[in-house]
Amino acid sequence: MTILSADFYRREDTVQIAKELVGKVIITEFNGLLTSARIVETEAYKAPEDKACHAYLNRKTKRTKTMFLPGGVAYIYLCYGIHHLFNVVTGPEGAAHAVLIRAVEPLAGQEIMLRRRGLEKLKPQLSAGPGVMSKALGIEKAYDAISLTKRGGIIRIADAPVLPPSEIIAGPRVGIDYAEECVDWPWRFYQRDCSWVSKTRKKKS
């Protein structure tokens, strides 16, 4: 498999990159345990104008400093002190753009993924959602800022055929009710009719 190069990530249009990542294959290899899964859902975040982005207004903090690195590295943070969320930094150095990987469909190492999640049967609950996905793949905050472009790297993303536009749905991102006018931006992308896409709750009217 061809690993995506730094050039793929360092383009300016992180929304387009988020769309193109649907269908690519994420591979993890920790202590000889190899797992792989097809990305089926992503979300784009883009400083400085995006109020849902951690680096809104180009805020550079201990947590967000990784976002300012050149595209092609992992941005991993702890959500609610429980879930490790895996993002791909995009854009040139200083841009503070990233794509959250929200859900994957397991391909290889399914037994390893089940064991990490404490599950017995293969079902969407295994990896349909950013927190459970990271746990299934063994991704933790300790791997923040590592390169994703090295062949044989512990986390890497491989190329795969581009899905037809009709197979990718765009819609609002999840869990960002605080983001005011940015709430409804259609920066979430997912594969049509895929059972491994995360279930989202409808907003209260």
PDB file of N, CA and C in Angstrom, residues 20 39 51 58 68 70 88 97-98 125 136 142 161 163 181 191 205:
ATOM      1  N   GLU A  20     -11.543  13.830   0.883  1.00  0.00           N
ATOM      2  CA  GLU A  20     -10.710  12.834   0.215  1.00  0.00           C
ATOM      3  C   GLU A  20     -10.234  11.729   1.150  1.00  0.00           C
ATOM      4  N   ILE A  39     -11.344   4.459   6.521  1.00  0.00           N
ATOM      5  CA  ILE A  39     -11.972   5.667   7.060  1.00  0.00           C
ATOM      6  C   ILE A  39     -13.317   5.888   6.383  1.00  0.00           C
ATOM      7  N   LYS A  51     -15.086  28.741  14.640  1.00  0.00           N
ATOM      8  CA  LYS A  51     -15.302  28.801  16.093  1.00  0.00           C
ATOM      9  C   LYS A  51     -15.360  27.426  16.741  1.00  0.00           C
ATOM     10  N   ASN A  58      -6.419  31.599  15.920  1.00  0.00           N
ATOM     11  CA  ASN A  58      -5.003  31.203  15.983  1.00  0.00           C
ATOM     12  C   ASN A  58      -4.469  31.114  17.413  1.00  0.00           C
ATOM     13  N   PHE A  68      -0.231  23.644  14.690  1.00  0.00           N
ATOM     14  CA  PHE A  68       0.531  24.637  13.932  1.00  0.00           C
ATOM     15  C   PHE A  68       1.724  24.028  13.198  1.00  0.00           C
ATOM     16  N   PRO A  70       3.606  21.570  10.320  1.00  0.00           N
ATOM     17  CA  PRO A  70       3.273  21.288   8.918  1.00  0.00           C
ATOM     18  C   PRO A  70       2.368  20.066   8.821  1.00  0.00           C
ATOM     19  N   VAL A  88      -5.783  14.528  11.950  1.00  0.00           N
ATOM     20  CA  VAL A  88      -4.671  14.676  11.024  1.00  0.00           C
ATOM     21  C   VAL A  88      -4.452  16.169  10.799  1.00  0.00           C
ATOM     22  N   HIS A  97      -4.837  23.847  10.800  1.00  0.00           N
ATOM     23  CA  HIS A  97      -5.978  23.135  10.234  1.00  0.00           C
ATOM     24  C   HIS A  97      -5.859  21.659  10.606  1.00  0.00           C
ATOM     25  N   ALA A  98      -6.988  20.978  10.750  1.00  0.00           N
ATOM     26  CA  ALA A  98      -6.937  19.553  11.079  1.00  0.00           C
ATOM     27  C   ALA A  98      -8.213  18.861  10.642  1.00  0.00           C
ATOM     28  N   GLN A 125     -20.481  -0.720  16.852  1.00  0.00           N
ATOM     29  CA  GLN A 125     -20.118  -0.195  18.166  1.00  0.00           C
ATOM     30  C   GLN A 125     -18.599  -0.230  18.393  1.00  0.00           C
ATOM     31  N   ALA A 136     -10.002   1.245  19.658  1.00  0.00           N
ATOM     32  CA  ALA A 136      -9.900   0.016  18.872  1.00  0.00           C
ATOM     33  C   ALA A 136      -8.574  -0.064  18.125  1.00  0.00           C
ATOM     34  N   ALA A 142      -0.280   9.888  23.799  1.00  0.00           N
ATOM     35  CA  ALA A 142       1.180   9.784  23.805  1.00  0.00           C
ATOM     36  C   ALA A 142       1.772   9.879  22.403  1.00  0.00           C
ATOM     37  N   PRO A 161      -8.522   4.032  -3.735  1.00  0.00           N
ATOM     38  CA  PRO A 161      -9.278   4.705  -4.788  1.00  0.00           C
ATOM     39  C   PRO A 161     -10.255   5.747  -4.234  1.00  0.00           C
ATOM     40  N   LEU A 163     -13.515   7.726  -3.706  1.00  0.00           N
ATOM     41  CA  LEU A 163     -14.923   7.368  -3.828  1.00  0.00           C
ATOM     42  C   LEU A 163     -15.636   8.339  -4.770  1.00  0.00           C
ATOM     43  N   GLU A 181     -22.375  30.671  14.381  1.00  0.00           N
ATOM     44  CA  GLU A 181     -22.684  30.562  12.951  1.00  0.00           C
ATOM     45  C   GLU A 181     -21.927  29.425  12.265  1.00  0.00           C
ATOM     46  N   GLN A 191     -19.419   8.189   4.317  1.00  0.00           N
ATOM     47  CA  GLN A 191     -19.811   7.338   3.205  1.00  0.00           C
ATOM     48  C   GLN A 191     -21.292   7.014   3.276  1.00  0.00           C
ATOM     49  N   SER A 205     -35.010  21.251  18.852  1.00  0.00           N
ATOM     50  CA  SER A 205     -35.595  22.427  18.208  1.00  0.00           C
ATOM     51  C   SER A 205     -36.042  23.426  19.265  1.00  0.00           C
TER      52      SER A 205
END
